[in-house]
PDB file of C-alpha atoms and ligand atoms in Angstrom:
ATOM      1  CA  MET A 246      98.101   4.892  61.103  1.00 97.00           C
ATOM      2  CA  VAL A 247     101.854   5.426  61.058  1.00 98.00           C
ATOM      3  CA  ILE A 248     103.050   7.799  58.370  1.00 98.00           C
ATOM      4  CA  ASN A 249     106.729   7.383  57.465  1.00 98.00           C
ATOM      5  CA  PHE A 250     108.297   9.971  55.221  1.00 98.00           C
ATOM      6  CA  VAL A 251     111.276  12.257  54.784  1.00 98.00           C
ATOM      7  CA  LEU A 252     110.670  15.712  56.189  1.00 98.00           C
ATOM      8  CA  ASN A 253     113.261  18.412  55.615  1.00 98.00           C
ATOM      9  CA  LYS A 254     115.882  15.745  54.889  1.00 97.00           C
ATOM     10  CA  GLU A 255     115.148  13.666  58.018  1.00 98.00           C
ATOM     11  CA  SER A 256     113.249  10.384  58.075  1.00 98.00           C
ATOM     12  CA  ILE A 257     110.315  10.596  60.429  1.00 98.00           C
ATOM     13  CA  SER A 258     107.438   8.464  61.661  1.00 98.00           C
ATOM     14  CA  VAL A 259     104.241  10.007  62.962  1.00 98.00           C
ATOM     15  CA  GLU A 260     101.020   8.449  64.200  1.00 98.00           C
ATOM     16  CA  ALA A 261      98.027  10.282  62.724  1.00 98.00           C
ATOM     17  CA  PRO A 262      94.472   9.686  61.483  1.00 98.00           C
ATOM     18  CA  THR A 263      94.081   8.717  57.842  1.00 96.00           C
ATOM     19  CA  ASP A 264      91.585  11.465  57.013  1.00 97.00           C
ATOM     20  CA  ILE A 265      93.715  14.569  57.571  1.00 98.00           C
ATOM     21  CA  THR A 266      95.611  16.733  55.124  1.00 98.00           C
ATOM     22  CA  LEU A 267      99.355  17.170  54.917  1.00 98.00           C
ATOM     23  CA  LEU A 268      98.797  20.739  56.155  1.00 98.00           C
ATOM     24  CA  THR A 269      97.144  19.449  59.354  1.00 98.00           C
ATOM     25  CA  LEU A 270      99.826  16.802  59.766  1.00 98.00           C
ATOM     26  CA  LEU A 271     102.556  19.441  59.572  1.00 98.00           C
ATOM     27  CA  ARG A 272     100.927  22.066  61.766  1.00 98.00           C
ATOM     28  CA  ASP A 273      98.958  20.073  64.334  1.00 98.00           C
ATOM     29  CA  TYR A 274     100.861  16.795  64.615  1.00 98.00           C
ATOM     30  CA  LEU A 275     104.428  17.926  63.904  1.00 98.00           C
ATOM     31  CA  LYS A 276     104.099  21.508  65.201  1.00 98.00           C
ATOM     32  CA  LEU A 277     105.692  22.971  62.088  1.00 98.00           C
ATOM     33  CA  THR A 278     103.611  26.128  61.925  1.00 98.00           C
ATOM     34  CA  GLY A 279     105.698  27.933  59.317  1.00 98.00           C
ATOM     35  CA  THR A 280     103.392  26.434  56.685  1.00 98.00           C
ATOM     36  CA  LYS A 281     100.332  28.663  56.877  1.00 98.00           C
ATOM     37  CA  GLU A 282      96.661  27.774  56.874  1.00 98.00           C
ATOM     38  CA  ALA A 283      94.361  30.155  55.032  1.00 97.00           C
ATOM     39  CA  CYS A 284      91.804  29.251  52.330  1.00 98.00           C
ATOM     40  CA  GLU A 285      92.155  25.457  52.772  1.00 97.00           C
ATOM     41  CA  VAL A 286      90.802  24.920  49.256  1.00 98.00           C
ATOM     42  CA  GLY A 287      93.933  25.284  47.141  1.00 98.00           C
ATOM     43  CA  GLU A 288      93.460  28.894  46.121  1.00 97.00           C
ATOM     44  CA  CYS A 289      96.015  30.940  48.063  1.00 98.00           C
ATOM     45  CA  GLY A 290      99.349  29.084  48.264  1.00 98.00           C
ATOM     46  CA  ALA A 291      99.891  29.986  51.937  1.00 98.00           C
ATOM     47  CA  CYS A 292     100.263  26.263  52.666  1.00 98.00           C
ATOM     48  CA  ALA A 293     102.771  25.587  49.853  1.00 98.00           C
ATOM     49  CA  VAL A 294     105.441  22.935  50.415  1.00 98.00           C
ATOM     50  CA  MET A 295     107.566  20.825  48.105  1.00 98.00           C
ATOM     51  CA  LEU A 296     106.611  17.190  47.626  1.00 98.00           C
ATOM     52  CA  ASP A 297     109.416  15.264  45.914  1.00 98.00           C
ATOM     53  CA  GLY A 298     110.726  18.659  44.817  1.00 97.00           C
ATOM     54  CA  LYS A 299     107.457  19.779  43.258  1.00 97.00           C
ATOM     55  CA  LEU A 300     105.432  22.720  44.546  1.00 98.00           C
ATOM     56  CA  VAL A 301     102.087  21.608  46.037  1.00 98.00           C
ATOM     57  CA  ASN A 302      99.405  23.070  48.259  1.00 98.00           C
ATOM     58  CA  SER A 303      99.537  20.941  51.394  1.00 98.00           C
ATOM     59  CA  CYS A 304      95.847  21.624  52.132  1.00 98.00           C
ATOM     60  CA  LEU A 305      94.986  19.526  49.064  1.00 98.00           C
ATOM     61  CA  ILE A 306      97.267  16.577  49.860  1.00 98.00           C
ATOM     62  CA  ALA A 307      96.021  13.644  51.930  1.00 98.00           C
ATOM     63  CA  ALA A 308      98.537  13.019  54.716  1.00 98.00           C
ATOM     64  CA  PRO A 309      98.897   9.258  54.035  1.00 98.00           C
ATOM     65  CA  SER A 310      99.861   9.987  50.424  1.00 98.00           C
ATOM     66  CA  VAL A 311     103.281  11.282  51.539  1.00 98.00           C
ATOM     67  CA  ILE A 312     104.362   7.856  52.835  1.00 98.00           C
ATOM     68  CA  GLY A 313     107.801   7.074  51.402  1.00 98.00           C
ATOM     69  CA  ARG A 314     108.101  10.510  49.848  1.00 98.00           C
ATOM     70  CA  GLU A 315     110.053  13.666  50.548  1.00 98.00           C
ATOM     71  CA  VAL A 316     108.490  16.849  51.904  1.00 98.00           C
ATOM     72  CA  THR A 317     110.266  20.193  52.253  1.00 98.00           C
ATOM     73  CA  THR A 318     108.654  22.956  54.286  1.00 98.00           C
ATOM     74  CA  ILE A 319     109.798  26.489  55.029  1.00 98.00           C
ATOM     75  CA  GLU A 320     111.523  25.113  58.158  1.00 98.00           C
ATOM     76  CA  GLY A 321     113.802  23.130  55.831  1.00 98.00           C
ATOM     77  CA  ILE A 322     114.989  26.212  53.951  1.00 98.00           C
ATOM     78  CA  HIS A 323     117.902  27.950  55.697  1.00 98.00           C
ATOM     79  CA  THR A 324     121.667  28.288  55.743  1.00 98.00           C
ATOM     80  CA  GLN A 325     123.845  25.588  57.307  1.00 96.00           C
ATOM     81  CA  ASP A 326     123.815  27.409  60.637  1.00 97.00           C
ATOM     82  CA  GLY A 327     120.015  27.740  60.587  1.00 95.00           C
ATOM     83  CA  GLY A 328     119.801  31.409  59.542  1.00 97.00           C
ATOM     84  CA  PRO A 329     117.900  32.865  56.584  1.00 98.00           C
ATOM     85  CA  ASN A 330     119.315  31.780  53.228  1.00 98.00           C
ATOM     86  CA  ASP A 331     120.093  34.108  50.315  1.00 98.00           C
ATOM     87  CA  LEU A 332     116.505  34.088  49.007  1.00 98.00           C
ATOM     88  CA  GLN A 333     115.099  34.856  52.439  1.00 98.00           C
ATOM     89  CA  GLN A 334     117.699  37.625  52.904  1.00 98.00           C
ATOM     90  CA  ASN A 335     116.611  39.112  49.583  1.00 98.00           C
ATOM     91  CA  PHE A 336     112.951  39.028  50.645  1.00 98.00           C
ATOM     92  CA  ILE A 337     114.021  41.123  53.627  1.00 98.00           C
ATOM     93  CA  SER A 338     116.337  43.516  51.788  1.00 98.00           C
ATOM     94  CA  LYS A 339     113.859  44.122  48.928  1.00 97.00           C
ATOM     95  CA  GLY A 340     111.056  44.941  51.382  1.00 97.00           C
ATOM     96  CA  ALA A 341     108.988  41.947  50.211  1.00 97.00           C
ATOM     97  CA  VAL A 342     107.779  41.048  53.703  1.00 97.00           C
ATOM     98  CA  GLN A 343     104.794  43.001  54.987  1.00 96.00           C
ATOM     99  CA  CYS A 344     102.398  41.111  57.299  1.00 97.00           C
ATOM    100  CA  GLY A 345     104.401  37.990  56.407  1.00 97.00           C
ATOM    101  CA  TYR A 346     101.498  35.566  56.153  1.00 97.00           C
ATOM    102  CA  CYS A 347     102.093  34.600  52.521  1.00 98.00           C
ATOM    103  CA  ILE A 348     105.887  34.657  52.772  1.00 98.00           C
ATOM    104  CA  PRO A 349     106.635  31.008  53.708  1.00 98.00           C
ATOM    105  CA  GLY A 350     104.611  29.886  50.686  1.00 98.00           C
ATOM    106  CA  MET A 351     106.268  32.494  48.472  1.00 98.00           C
ATOM    107  CA  VAL A 352     109.764  31.413  49.560  1.00 98.00           C
ATOM    108  CA  VAL A 353     108.927  27.738  48.980  1.00 98.00           C
ATOM    109  CA  ALA A 354     107.500  28.609  45.546  1.00 98.00           C
ATOM    110  CA  GLY A 355     110.623  30.663  44.776  1.00 98.00           C
ATOM    111  CA  GLU A 356     112.946  27.804  45.739  1.00 98.00           C
ATOM    112  CA  ALA A 357     110.880  25.304  43.722  1.00 98.00           C
ATOM    113  CA  LEU A 358     111.242  27.573  40.682  1.00 98.00           C
ATOM    114  CA  LEU A 359     114.974  28.204  41.140  1.00 98.00           C
ATOM    115  CA  ALA A 360     115.613  24.463  41.538  1.00 97.00           C
ATOM    116  CA  LYS A 361     114.388  23.859  38.002  1.00 96.00           C
ATOM    117  CA  ASN A 362     115.154  27.206  36.323  1.00 97.00           C
ATOM    118  CA  ILE A 363     118.330  28.968  37.399  1.00 94.00           C
ATOM    119  CA  ASP A 364     117.695  32.032  35.240  1.00 95.00           C
ATOM    120  CA  PRO A 365     113.953  32.750  35.160  1.00 98.00           C
ATOM    121  CA  SER A 366     112.558  35.842  33.454  1.00 98.00           C
ATOM    122  CA  ARG A 367     110.256  38.133  35.449  1.00 98.00           C
ATOM    123  CA  LEU A 368     107.350  36.632  33.534  1.00 98.00           C
ATOM    124  CA  GLU A 369     108.430  33.112  34.490  1.00 98.00           C
ATOM    125  CA  ILE A 370     108.725  34.203  38.125  1.00 98.00           C
ATOM    126  CA  ARG A 371     105.229  35.699  37.993  1.00 98.00           C
ATOM    127  CA  GLU A 372     103.886  32.504  36.408  1.00 98.00           C
ATOM    128  CA  ALA A 373     105.574  30.387  39.104  1.00 98.00           C
ATOM    129  CA  LEU A 374     103.864  32.508  41.766  1.00 98.00           C
ATOM    130  CA  ALA A 375     100.461  32.411  40.074  1.00 97.00           C
ATOM    131  CA  GLY A 376      99.046  30.152  42.804  1.00 97.00           C
ATOM    132  CA  ASN A 377     100.337  32.300  45.673  1.00 98.00           C
ATOM    133  CA  LEU A 378      98.302  35.254  46.856  1.00 98.00           C
ATOM    134  CA  CYS A 379      99.683  38.188  48.825  1.00 97.00           C
ATOM    135  CA  ARG A 380      96.931  40.132  50.513  1.00 96.00           C
ATOM    136  CA  CYS A 381      99.404  42.942  51.167  1.00 96.00           C
ATOM    137  CA  THR A 382     100.011  43.054  47.374  1.00 92.00           C
ATOM    138  CA  GLY A 383     103.801  43.103  47.615  1.00 90.00           C
ATOM    139  CA  TYR A 384     104.183  41.210  44.359  1.00 96.00           C
ATOM    140  CA  MET A 385     106.749  43.525  42.752  1.00 97.00           C
ATOM    141  CA  GLN A 386     109.184  43.218  45.674  1.00 98.00           C
ATOM    142  CA  ILE A 387     108.638  39.447  45.878  1.00 98.00           C
ATOM    143  CA  VAL A 388     109.497  39.086  42.179  1.00 98.00           C
ATOM    144  CA  ASP A 389     112.521  41.394  42.741  1.00 98.00           C
ATOM    145  CA  ALA A 390     113.758  39.156  45.575  1.00 98.00           C
ATOM    146  CA  ILE A 391     113.528  35.983  43.485  1.00 98.00           C
ATOM    147  CA  GLU A 392     115.076  37.634  40.415  1.00 98.00           C
ATOM    148  CA  THR A 393     117.995  39.015  42.443  1.00 98.00           C
ATOM    149  CA  THR A 394     118.595  35.618  44.063  1.00 98.00           C
ATOM    150  CA  ALA A 395     118.612  33.925  40.651  1.00 98.00           C
ATOM    151  CA  LYS A 396     121.189  36.429  39.355  1.00 97.00           C
ATOM    152  CA  GLU A 397     123.378  36.099  42.454  1.00 97.00           C
ATOM    153  CA  ARG A 398     123.275  32.293  42.324  1.00 97.00           C
ATOM    154  CA  SER A 399     124.147  32.204  38.611  1.00 93.00           C
ATOM    155  CA  LYS A 400     127.050  34.576  39.213  1.00 91.00           C
ATOM    156  CA  LYS A 401     128.337  32.319  42.017  1.00 89.00           C
ATOM    157  CA  SER A 402     128.012  29.181  39.887  1.00 86.00           C
ATOM    158  CA  GLU A 403     130.091  30.825  37.104  1.00 82.00           C
ATOM    159  CA  LYS A 404     133.043  31.314  39.486  1.00 72.00           C
TER     160      LYS A 404
HETATM  161  S1  FES B 548      95.528  27.130  52.519  1.00 69.63           S
HETATM  162 FE1  FES B 548      96.162  25.773  50.970  1.00 69.63          FE
HETATM  163  S2  FES B 548      95.987  26.922  49.122  1.00 69.63           S
HETATM  164 FE2  FES B 548      95.158  28.233  50.668  1.00 69.63          FE
HETATM  165  S1  FES B 549     103.014  40.011  53.037  1.00 69.63           S
HETATM  166 FE1  FES B 549     100.996  40.068  53.843  1.00 69.63          FE
HETATM  167  S2  FES B 549      99.915  38.610  52.666  1.00 69.63           S
HETATM  168 FE2  FES B 549     101.801  38.806  51.668  1.00 69.63          FE
END
């Protein structure tokens, strides 16, 4: 079937079987491999994307269910010139990136949180990341990166 949806702000059409997940559609049919495949049962958050602005695990979403909807993957999160944005820069500067496997999902989860809560507490950040596992256990630095980004963005919006 043809699946029409908005991916990272661009309307696209892709021919794919009806019985695949959004994760497979992204990685195997659209070659967007930033979204990671790990548990495939909704337990690790490596495959996290935003669907209509809401954080979801793409391994649990049937590909045809995104028709007419908006999906944002890690490839859609960057500065205007395509470089790492402020949140991604903070992941780097806070030492939050170790093997890197969980990081696309963590960044997507961080952006989903900051889109609805511009000033989250550390507890709220931890709660927002509850579905994302980091096997390298860099949670403290990941929370630091999101907290710092929230503070920097609020400071900018006050100016
Ligand atoms: S691969 Fe989707 S939650 Fe683990
Ligand atoms: S940085 Fe390795 S799994 Fe998180």
